[in-house]
PDB file of C-alpha atoms in Angstrom:
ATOM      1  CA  UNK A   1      19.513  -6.049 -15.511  1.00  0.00           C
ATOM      2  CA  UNK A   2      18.487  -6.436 -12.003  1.00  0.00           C
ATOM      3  CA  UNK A   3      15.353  -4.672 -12.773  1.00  0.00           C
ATOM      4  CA  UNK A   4      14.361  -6.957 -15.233  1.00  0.00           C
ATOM      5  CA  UNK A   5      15.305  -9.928 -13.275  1.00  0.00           C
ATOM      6  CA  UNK A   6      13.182  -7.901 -10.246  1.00  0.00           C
ATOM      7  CA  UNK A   7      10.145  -8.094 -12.383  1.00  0.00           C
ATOM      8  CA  UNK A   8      10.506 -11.171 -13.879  1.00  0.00           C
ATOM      9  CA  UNK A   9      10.623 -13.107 -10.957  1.00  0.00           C
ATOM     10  CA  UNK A  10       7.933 -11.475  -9.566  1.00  0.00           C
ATOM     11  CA  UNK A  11       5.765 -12.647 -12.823  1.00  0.00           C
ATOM     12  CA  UNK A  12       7.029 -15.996 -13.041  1.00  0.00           C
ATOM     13  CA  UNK A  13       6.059 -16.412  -8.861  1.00  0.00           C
ATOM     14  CA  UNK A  14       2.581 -15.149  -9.675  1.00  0.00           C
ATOM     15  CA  UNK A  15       1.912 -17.201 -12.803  1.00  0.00           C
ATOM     16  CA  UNK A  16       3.265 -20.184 -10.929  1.00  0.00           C
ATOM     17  CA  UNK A  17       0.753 -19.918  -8.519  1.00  0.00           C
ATOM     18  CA  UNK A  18      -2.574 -19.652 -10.860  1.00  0.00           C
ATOM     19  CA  UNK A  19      -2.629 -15.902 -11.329  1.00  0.00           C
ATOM     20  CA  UNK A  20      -3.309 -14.442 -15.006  1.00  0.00           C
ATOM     21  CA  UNK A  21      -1.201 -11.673 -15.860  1.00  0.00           C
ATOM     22  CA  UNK A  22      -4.067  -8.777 -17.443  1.00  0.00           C
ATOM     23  CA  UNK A  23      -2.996  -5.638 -19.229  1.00  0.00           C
ATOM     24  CA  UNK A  24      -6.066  -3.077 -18.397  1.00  0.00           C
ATOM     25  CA  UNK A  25      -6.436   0.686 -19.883  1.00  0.00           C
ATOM     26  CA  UNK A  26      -4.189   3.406 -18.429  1.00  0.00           C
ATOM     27  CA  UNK A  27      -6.071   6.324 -20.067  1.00  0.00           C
ATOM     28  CA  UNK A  28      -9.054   6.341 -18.155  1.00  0.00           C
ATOM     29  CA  UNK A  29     -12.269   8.629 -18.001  1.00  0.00           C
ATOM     30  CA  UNK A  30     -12.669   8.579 -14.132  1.00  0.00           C
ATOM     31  CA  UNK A  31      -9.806   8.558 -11.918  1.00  0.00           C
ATOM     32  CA  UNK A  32     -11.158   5.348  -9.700  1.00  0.00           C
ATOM     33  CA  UNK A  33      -9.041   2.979  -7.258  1.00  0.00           C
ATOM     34  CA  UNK A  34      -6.582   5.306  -5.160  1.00  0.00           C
ATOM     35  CA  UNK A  35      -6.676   8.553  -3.308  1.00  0.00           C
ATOM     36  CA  UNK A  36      -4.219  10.701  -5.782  1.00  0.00           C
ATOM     37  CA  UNK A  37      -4.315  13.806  -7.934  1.00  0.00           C
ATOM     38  CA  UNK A  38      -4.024  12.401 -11.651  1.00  0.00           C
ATOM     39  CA  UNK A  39      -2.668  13.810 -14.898  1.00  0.00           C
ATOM     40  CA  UNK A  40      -5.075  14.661 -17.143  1.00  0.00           C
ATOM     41  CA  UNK A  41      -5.401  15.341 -21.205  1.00  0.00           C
ATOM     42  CA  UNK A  42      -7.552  15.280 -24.238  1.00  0.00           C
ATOM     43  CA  UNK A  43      -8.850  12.343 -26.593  1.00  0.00           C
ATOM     44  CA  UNK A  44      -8.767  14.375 -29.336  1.00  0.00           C
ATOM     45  CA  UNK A  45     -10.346  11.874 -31.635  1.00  0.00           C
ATOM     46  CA  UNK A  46     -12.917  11.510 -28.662  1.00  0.00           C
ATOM     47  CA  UNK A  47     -13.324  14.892 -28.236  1.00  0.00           C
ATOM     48  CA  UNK A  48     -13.043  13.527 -24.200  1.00  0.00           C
ATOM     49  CA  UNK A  49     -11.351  14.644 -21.430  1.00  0.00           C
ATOM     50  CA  UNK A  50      -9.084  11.573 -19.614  1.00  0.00           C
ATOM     51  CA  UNK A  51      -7.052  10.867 -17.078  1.00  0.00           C
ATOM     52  CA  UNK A  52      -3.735   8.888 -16.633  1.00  0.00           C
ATOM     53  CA  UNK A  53      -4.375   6.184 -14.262  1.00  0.00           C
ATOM     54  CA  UNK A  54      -3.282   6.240 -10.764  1.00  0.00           C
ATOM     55  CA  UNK A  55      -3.657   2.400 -10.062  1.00  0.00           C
ATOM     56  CA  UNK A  56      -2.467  -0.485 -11.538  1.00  0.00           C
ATOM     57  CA  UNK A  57      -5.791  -1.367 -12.981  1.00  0.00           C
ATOM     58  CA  UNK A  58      -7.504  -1.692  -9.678  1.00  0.00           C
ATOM     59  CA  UNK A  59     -11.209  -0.920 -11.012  1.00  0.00           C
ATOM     60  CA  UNK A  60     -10.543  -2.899 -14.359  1.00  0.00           C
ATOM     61  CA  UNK A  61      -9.109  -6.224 -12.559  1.00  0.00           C
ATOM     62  CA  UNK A  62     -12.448  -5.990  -9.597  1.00  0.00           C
ATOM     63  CA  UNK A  63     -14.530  -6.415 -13.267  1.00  0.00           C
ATOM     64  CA  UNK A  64     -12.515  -9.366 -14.401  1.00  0.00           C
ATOM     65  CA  UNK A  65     -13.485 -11.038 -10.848  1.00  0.00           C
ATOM     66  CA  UNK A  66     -16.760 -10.519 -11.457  1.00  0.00           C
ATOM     67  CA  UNK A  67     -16.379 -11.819 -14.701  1.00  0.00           C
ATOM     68  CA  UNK A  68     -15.154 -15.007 -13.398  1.00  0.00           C
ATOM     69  CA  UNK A  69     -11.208 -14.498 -13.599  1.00  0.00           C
ATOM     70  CA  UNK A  70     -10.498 -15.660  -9.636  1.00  0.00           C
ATOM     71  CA  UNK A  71      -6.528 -14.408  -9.992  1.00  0.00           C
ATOM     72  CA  UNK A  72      -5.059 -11.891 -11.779  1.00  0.00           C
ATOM     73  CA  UNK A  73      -2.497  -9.490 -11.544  1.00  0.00           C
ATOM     74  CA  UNK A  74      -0.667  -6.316 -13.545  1.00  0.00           C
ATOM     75  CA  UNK A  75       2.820  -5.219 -13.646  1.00  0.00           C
ATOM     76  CA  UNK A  76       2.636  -1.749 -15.124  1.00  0.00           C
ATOM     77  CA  UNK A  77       3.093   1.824 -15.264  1.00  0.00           C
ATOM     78  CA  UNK A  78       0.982   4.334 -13.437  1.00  0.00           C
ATOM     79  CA  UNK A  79       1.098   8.232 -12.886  1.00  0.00           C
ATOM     80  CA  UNK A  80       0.102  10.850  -9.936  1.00  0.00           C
ATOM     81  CA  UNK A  81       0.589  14.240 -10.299  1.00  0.00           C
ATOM     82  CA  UNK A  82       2.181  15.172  -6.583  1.00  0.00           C
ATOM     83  CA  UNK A  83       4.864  15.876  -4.780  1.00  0.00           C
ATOM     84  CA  UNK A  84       8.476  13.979  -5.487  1.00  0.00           C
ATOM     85  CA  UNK A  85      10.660  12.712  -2.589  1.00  0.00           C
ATOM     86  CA  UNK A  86      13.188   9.483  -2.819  1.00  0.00           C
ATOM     87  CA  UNK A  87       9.967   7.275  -1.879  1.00  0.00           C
ATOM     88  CA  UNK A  88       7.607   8.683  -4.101  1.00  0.00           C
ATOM     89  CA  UNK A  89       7.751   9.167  -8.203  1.00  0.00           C
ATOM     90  CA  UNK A  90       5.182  10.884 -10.682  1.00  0.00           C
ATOM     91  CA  UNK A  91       5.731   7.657 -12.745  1.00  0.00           C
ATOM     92  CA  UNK A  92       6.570   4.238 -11.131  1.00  0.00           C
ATOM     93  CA  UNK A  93       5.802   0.902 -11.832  1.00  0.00           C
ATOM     94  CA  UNK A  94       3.711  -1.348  -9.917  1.00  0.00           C
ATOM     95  CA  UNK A  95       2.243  -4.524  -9.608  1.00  0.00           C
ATOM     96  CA  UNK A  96      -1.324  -5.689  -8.030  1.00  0.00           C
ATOM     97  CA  UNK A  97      -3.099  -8.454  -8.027  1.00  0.00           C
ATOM     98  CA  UNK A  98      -6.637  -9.748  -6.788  1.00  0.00           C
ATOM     99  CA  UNK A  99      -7.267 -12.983  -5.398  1.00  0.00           C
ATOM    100  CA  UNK A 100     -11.418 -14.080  -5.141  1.00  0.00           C
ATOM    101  CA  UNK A 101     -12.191 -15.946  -2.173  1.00  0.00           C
ATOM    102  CA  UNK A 102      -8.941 -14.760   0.092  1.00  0.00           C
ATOM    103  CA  UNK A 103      -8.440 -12.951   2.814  1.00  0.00           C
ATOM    104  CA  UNK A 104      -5.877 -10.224   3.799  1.00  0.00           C
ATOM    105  CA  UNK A 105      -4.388 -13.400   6.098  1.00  0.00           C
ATOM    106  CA  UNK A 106      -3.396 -15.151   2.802  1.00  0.00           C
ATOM    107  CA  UNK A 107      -2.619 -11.865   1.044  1.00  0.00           C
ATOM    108  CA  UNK A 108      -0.199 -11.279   3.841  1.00  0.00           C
ATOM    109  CA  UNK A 109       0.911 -14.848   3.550  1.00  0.00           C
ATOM    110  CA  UNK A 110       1.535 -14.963  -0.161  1.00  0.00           C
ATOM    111  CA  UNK A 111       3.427 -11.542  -0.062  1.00  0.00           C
ATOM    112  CA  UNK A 112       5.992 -12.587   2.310  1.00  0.00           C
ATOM    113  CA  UNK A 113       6.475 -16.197   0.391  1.00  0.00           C
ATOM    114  CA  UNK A 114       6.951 -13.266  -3.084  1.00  0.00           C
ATOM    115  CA  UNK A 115       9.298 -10.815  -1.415  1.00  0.00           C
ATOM    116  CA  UNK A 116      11.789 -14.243  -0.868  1.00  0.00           C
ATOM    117  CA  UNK A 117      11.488 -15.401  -4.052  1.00  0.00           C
ATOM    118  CA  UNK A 118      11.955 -12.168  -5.862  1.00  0.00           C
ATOM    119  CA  UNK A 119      15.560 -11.156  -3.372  1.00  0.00           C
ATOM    120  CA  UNK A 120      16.587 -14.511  -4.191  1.00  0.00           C
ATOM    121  CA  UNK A 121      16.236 -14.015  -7.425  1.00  0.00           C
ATOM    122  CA  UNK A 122      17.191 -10.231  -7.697  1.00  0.00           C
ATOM    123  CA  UNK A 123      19.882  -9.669  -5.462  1.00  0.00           C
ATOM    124  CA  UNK A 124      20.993 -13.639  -4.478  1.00  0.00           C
ATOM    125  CA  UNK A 125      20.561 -13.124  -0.832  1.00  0.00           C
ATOM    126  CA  UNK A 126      17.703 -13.101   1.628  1.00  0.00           C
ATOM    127  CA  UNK A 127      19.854 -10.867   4.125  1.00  0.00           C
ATOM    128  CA  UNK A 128      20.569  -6.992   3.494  1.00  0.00           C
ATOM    129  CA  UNK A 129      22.689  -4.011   5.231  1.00  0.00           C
ATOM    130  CA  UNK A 130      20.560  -0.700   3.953  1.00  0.00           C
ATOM    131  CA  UNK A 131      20.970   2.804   5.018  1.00  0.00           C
ATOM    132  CA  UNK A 132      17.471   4.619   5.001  1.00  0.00           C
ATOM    133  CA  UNK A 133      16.356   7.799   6.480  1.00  0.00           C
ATOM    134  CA  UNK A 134      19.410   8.467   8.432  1.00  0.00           C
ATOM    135  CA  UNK A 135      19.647   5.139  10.323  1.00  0.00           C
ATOM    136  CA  UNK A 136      21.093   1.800   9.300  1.00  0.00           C
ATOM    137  CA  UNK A 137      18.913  -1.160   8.946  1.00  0.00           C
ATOM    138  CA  UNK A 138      20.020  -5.454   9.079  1.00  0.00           C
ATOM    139  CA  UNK A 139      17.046  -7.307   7.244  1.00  0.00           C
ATOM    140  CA  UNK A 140      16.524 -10.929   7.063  1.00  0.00           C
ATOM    141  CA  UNK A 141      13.667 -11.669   4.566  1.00  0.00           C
ATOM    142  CA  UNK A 142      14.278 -15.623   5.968  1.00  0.00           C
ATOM    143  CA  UNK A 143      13.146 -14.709   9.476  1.00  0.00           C
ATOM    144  CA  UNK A 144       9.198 -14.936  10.036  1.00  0.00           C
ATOM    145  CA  UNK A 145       8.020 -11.403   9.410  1.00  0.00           C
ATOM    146  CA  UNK A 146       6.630  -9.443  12.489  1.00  0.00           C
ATOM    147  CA  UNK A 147       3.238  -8.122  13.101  1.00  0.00           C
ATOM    148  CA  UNK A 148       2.784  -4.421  14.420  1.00  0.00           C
ATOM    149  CA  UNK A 149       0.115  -3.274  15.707  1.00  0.00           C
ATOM    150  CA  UNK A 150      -1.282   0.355  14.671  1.00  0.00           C
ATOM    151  CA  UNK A 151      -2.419   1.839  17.416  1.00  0.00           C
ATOM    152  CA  UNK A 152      -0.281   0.276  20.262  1.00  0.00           C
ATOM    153  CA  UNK A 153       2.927   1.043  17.919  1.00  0.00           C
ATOM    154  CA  UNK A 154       2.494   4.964  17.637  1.00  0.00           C
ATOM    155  CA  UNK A 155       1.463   4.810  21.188  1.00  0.00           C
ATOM    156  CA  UNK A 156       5.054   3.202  21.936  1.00  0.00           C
ATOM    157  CA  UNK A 157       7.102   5.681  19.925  1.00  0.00           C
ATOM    158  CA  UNK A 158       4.948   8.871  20.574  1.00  0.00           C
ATOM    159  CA  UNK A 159       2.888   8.473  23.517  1.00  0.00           C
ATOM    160  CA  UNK A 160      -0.278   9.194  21.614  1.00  0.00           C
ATOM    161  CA  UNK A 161      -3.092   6.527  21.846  1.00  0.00           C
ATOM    162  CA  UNK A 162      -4.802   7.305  18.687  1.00  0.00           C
ATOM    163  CA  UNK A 163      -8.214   6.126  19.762  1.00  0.00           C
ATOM    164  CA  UNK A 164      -9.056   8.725  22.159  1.00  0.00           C
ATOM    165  CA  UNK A 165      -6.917  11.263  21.029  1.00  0.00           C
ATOM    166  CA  UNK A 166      -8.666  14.374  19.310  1.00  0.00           C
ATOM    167  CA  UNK A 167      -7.143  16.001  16.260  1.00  0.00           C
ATOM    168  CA  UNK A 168      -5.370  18.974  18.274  1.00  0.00           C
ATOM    169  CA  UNK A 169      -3.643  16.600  20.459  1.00  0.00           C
ATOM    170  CA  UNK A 170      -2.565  14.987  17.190  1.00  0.00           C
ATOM    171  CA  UNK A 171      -1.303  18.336  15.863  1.00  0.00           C
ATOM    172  CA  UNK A 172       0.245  19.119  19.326  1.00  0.00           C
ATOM    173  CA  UNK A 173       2.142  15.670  18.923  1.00  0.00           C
ATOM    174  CA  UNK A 174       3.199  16.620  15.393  1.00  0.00           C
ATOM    175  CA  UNK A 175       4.188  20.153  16.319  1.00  0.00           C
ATOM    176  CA  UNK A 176       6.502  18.692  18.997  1.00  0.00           C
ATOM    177  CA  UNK A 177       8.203  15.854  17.067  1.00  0.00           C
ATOM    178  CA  UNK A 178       8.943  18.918  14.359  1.00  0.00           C
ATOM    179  CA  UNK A 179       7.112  16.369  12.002  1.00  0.00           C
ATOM    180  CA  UNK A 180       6.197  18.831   8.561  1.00  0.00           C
ATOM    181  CA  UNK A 181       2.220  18.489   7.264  1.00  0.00           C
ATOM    182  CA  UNK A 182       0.514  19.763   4.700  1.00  0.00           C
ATOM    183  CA  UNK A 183      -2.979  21.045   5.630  1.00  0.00           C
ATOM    184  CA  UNK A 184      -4.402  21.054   2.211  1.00  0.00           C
ATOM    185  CA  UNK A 185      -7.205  18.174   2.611  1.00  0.00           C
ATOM    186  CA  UNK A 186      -6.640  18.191   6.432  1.00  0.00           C
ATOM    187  CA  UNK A 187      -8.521  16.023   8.982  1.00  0.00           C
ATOM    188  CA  UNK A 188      -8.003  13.684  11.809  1.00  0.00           C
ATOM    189  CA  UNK A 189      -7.310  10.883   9.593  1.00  0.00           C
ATOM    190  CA  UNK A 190      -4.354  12.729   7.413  1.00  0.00           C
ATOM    191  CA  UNK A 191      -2.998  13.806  11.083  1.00  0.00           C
ATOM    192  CA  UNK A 192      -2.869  10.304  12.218  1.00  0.00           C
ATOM    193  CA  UNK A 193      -1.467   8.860   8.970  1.00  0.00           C
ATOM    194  CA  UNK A 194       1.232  11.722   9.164  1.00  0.00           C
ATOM    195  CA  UNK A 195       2.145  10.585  12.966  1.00  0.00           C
ATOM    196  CA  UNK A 196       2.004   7.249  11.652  1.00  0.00           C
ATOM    197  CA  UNK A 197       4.921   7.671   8.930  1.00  0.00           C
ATOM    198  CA  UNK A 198       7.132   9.336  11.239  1.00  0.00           C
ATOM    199  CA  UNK A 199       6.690   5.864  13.531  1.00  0.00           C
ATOM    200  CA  UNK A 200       6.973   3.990  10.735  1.00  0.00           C
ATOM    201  CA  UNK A 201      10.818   5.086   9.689  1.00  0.00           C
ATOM    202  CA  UNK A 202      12.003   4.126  13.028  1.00  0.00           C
ATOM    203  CA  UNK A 203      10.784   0.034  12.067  1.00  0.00           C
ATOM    204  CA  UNK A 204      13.260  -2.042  11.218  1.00  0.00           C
ATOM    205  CA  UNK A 205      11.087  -5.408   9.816  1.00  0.00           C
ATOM    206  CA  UNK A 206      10.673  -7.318   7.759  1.00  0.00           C
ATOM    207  CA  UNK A 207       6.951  -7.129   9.085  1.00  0.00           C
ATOM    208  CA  UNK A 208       3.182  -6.241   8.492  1.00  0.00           C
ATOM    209  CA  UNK A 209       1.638  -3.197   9.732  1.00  0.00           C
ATOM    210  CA  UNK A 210      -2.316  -4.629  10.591  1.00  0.00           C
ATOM    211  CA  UNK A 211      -5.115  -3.294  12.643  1.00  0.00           C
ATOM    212  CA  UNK A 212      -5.213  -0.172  10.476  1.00  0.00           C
ATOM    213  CA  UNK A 213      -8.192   1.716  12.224  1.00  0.00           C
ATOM    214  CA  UNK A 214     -11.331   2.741   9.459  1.00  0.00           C
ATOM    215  CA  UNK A 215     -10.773   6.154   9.339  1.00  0.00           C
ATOM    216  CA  UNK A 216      -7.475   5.491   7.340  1.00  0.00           C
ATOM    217  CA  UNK A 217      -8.309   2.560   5.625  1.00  0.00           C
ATOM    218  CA  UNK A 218     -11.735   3.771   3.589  1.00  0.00           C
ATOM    219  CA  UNK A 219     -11.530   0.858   1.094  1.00  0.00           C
ATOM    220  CA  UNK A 220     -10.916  -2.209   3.673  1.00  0.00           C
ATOM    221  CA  UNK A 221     -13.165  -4.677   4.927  1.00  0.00           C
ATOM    222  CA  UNK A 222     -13.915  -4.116   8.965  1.00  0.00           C
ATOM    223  CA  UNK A 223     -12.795  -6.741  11.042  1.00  0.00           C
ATOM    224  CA  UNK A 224     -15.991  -8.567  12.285  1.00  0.00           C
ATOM    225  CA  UNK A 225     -14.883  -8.643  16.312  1.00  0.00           C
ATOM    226  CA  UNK A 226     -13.441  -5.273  15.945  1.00  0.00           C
ATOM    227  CA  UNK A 227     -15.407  -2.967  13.828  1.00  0.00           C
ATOM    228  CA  UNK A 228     -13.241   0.120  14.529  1.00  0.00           C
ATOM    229  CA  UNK A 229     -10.308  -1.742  12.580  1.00  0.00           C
ATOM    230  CA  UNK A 230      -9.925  -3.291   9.137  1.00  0.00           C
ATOM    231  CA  UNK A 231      -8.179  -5.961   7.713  1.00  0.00           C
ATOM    232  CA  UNK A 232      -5.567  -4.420   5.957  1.00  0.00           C
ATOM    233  CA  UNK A 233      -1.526  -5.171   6.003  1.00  0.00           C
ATOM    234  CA  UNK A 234       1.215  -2.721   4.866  1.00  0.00           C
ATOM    235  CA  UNK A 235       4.748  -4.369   4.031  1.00  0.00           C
ATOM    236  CA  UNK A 236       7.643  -2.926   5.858  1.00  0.00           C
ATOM    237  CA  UNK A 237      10.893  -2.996   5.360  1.00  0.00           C
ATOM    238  CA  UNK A 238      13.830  -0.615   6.670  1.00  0.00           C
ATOM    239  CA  UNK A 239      11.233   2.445   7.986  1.00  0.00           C
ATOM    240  CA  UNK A 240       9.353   2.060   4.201  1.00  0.00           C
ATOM    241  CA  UNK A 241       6.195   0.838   2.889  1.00  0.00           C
ATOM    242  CA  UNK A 242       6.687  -1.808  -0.123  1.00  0.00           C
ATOM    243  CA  UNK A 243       3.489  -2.845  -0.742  1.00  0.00           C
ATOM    244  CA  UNK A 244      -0.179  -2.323   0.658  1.00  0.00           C
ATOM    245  CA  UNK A 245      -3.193  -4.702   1.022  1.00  0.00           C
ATOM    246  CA  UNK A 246      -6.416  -5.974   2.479  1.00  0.00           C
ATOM    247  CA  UNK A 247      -9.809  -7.862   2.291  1.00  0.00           C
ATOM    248  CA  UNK A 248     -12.024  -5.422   0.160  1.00  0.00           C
ATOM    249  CA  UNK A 249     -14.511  -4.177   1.454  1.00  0.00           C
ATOM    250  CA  UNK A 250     -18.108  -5.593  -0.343  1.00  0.00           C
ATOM    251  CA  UNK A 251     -20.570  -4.124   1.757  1.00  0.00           C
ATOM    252  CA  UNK A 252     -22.427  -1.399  -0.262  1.00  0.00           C
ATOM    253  CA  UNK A 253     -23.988   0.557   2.538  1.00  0.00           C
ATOM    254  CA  UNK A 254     -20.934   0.348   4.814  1.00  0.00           C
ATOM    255  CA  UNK A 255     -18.839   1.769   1.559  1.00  0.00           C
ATOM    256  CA  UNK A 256     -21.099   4.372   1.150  1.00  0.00           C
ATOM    257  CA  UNK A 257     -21.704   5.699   4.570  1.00  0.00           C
ATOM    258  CA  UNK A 258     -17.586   5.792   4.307  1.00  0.00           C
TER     259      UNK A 258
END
C-alpha cells in the first residue's frame, strides 16, 4: 500500500505540473543512457541479440524532446547485472523525467518541491528518525535543503583536496580509511567517486550534492565560469543518494572528446 501510494503521488505531482507520463522499450539493442553492465538475451523471432535496459528510458525520452514533447517522464522497471547490497538491486524501479529549456537549478528546485509532496503523501509526515549505515539520522524534508560542495566536502571529512591530488594519494587515502574498491575498470575518477561515497554516508541532509567535477560527471553540461565542474545535483538524504540530475550536456565535440 504505501508503495503504491509512493508512486502515485509521485505521478499525480508530475502530471500536475505539465509532464507526460511515456512508456519507452525496455528490450533494447544497445545498452545507451547509464554506465552499467546489462542483462542480455535473444529475440528469437528477430534472430537479434538485446539487452534489458539499464535506464528508465533515458535515450528514448531525449527523442521525444526532439520530437517536440518539452516534459515527460517514466516510472518503470529497469535491470543491471552487478553487485547487490541494501542500496543497490538487479531490478528496481525508477522514475526520470526530462524537462526542455531547464536547468539543473530548476531540476534541483522541482525535486525538492516532489520529495515533500510524495512523504506527505506516503508516510504523512515531512520529519523522519532513520537508522542508516550504522548511525542515526533526524530529517526534516520542510527545512530548505542544503548545498554541499564536492570538492571542499571530501576535503573536510578526509583531508584530500581532490583537485590536485593524484590517483596514489587517492588510493593512499582509501587504504587508510579501510574503504574496500574494486579495481576492475580502475582510474582516478572511480577512486574519487569511491572516496566520495564513504563522505557521503557521514551527511545527514536533506541536501544537494553540486559542483560534481567532469571527470565524474561524463554526461553533464560544464559550468560556463567553471569549466572543471558541471552542473549536476545528487539528492541526499541520511548518507544515501535518492535521485541524480543535471543540465545535459549538448555540445557534440565536448561529448566526444569526453
Amino acid at each position: 500500500m504505501k508503495k503504491a501510494a509512493f508512486w502515485n503521488s509521485i505521478r499525480s505531482f508530475l502530471m500536475r505540473k505539465g509532464f507526460t507520463e511515456v512508456y519507452t522499450p525496455i528490450l533494447e539493442v544497445t545498452t545507451g543512457g547509464g554506465d552499467a553492465t546489462p542483462f542480455h538475451t535473444h529475440h528469437n523471432a528477430l534472430d537479434l541479440d538485446v539487452y534489458l535496459r539499464i535506464s528508465c528510458g533515458e535515450l528514448w525520452q531525449k527523442r521525444l524532446m526532439v520530437a517536440g514533447l518539452e516534459k515527460t517522464f517514466e516510472i518503470g522497471r529497469q535491470f543491471r547485472n552487478e553487485g547487490m547490497s541494501p542500496e543497490h538491486l538487479q531490478e528496481y524501479d525508477q522514475m526520470e523525467f526530462y524537462w526542455a529549456y531547464a536547468n539543473h537549478e530548476l531540476g534541483m528546485q522541482l525535486v525538492e518541491e516532489l520529495f515533500r509532496e510524495m512523504a506527505q503523501e506516503t508516510f504523512g509526515t515531512l520529519r523522519f528518525s532513520l537508522n542508516r549505515h550504522g548511525q542515526s539520522f533526524d530529517i526534516d524534508l520542510g527545512r530548505t535543503w542544503e548545498r554541499y560542495d564536492y570538492t571542499e566536502t571530501i576535503a573536510n571529512l578526509t583531508g584530500i583536496d581532490i583537485s590536485t591530488a593524484s590517483l596514489e594519494e587517492i588510493e593512499q587515502k582509501l587504504e587508510q580509511l579501510r574503504i574496500p574498491h574494486s579495481r576492475q575498470g580502475w582510474n582516478i575518477g572511480r577512486a574519487t567517486d569511491t572516496l566520495w561515497k564513504w563522505c557521503r554516508r557521514r551527511i545527514s541532509g536533506s541536501g544537494f550534492l553540486v559542483n560534481e567535477p567532469v571527470i565524474v560527471s561524463p554526461l553533464a553540461k560544464r559550468i560556463s565560469t567553471r569549466p572543471h565542474l558541471t552542473e549536476r545535483f545528487h539528492a541526499i538524504i541520511a548518507g544515501s543518494e535518492l535521485g541524480n540530475g543535471y543540465s545535459e550536456l549538448n555540445d557534440p565535440i565536448d561529448q566526444a572528446e569526453r
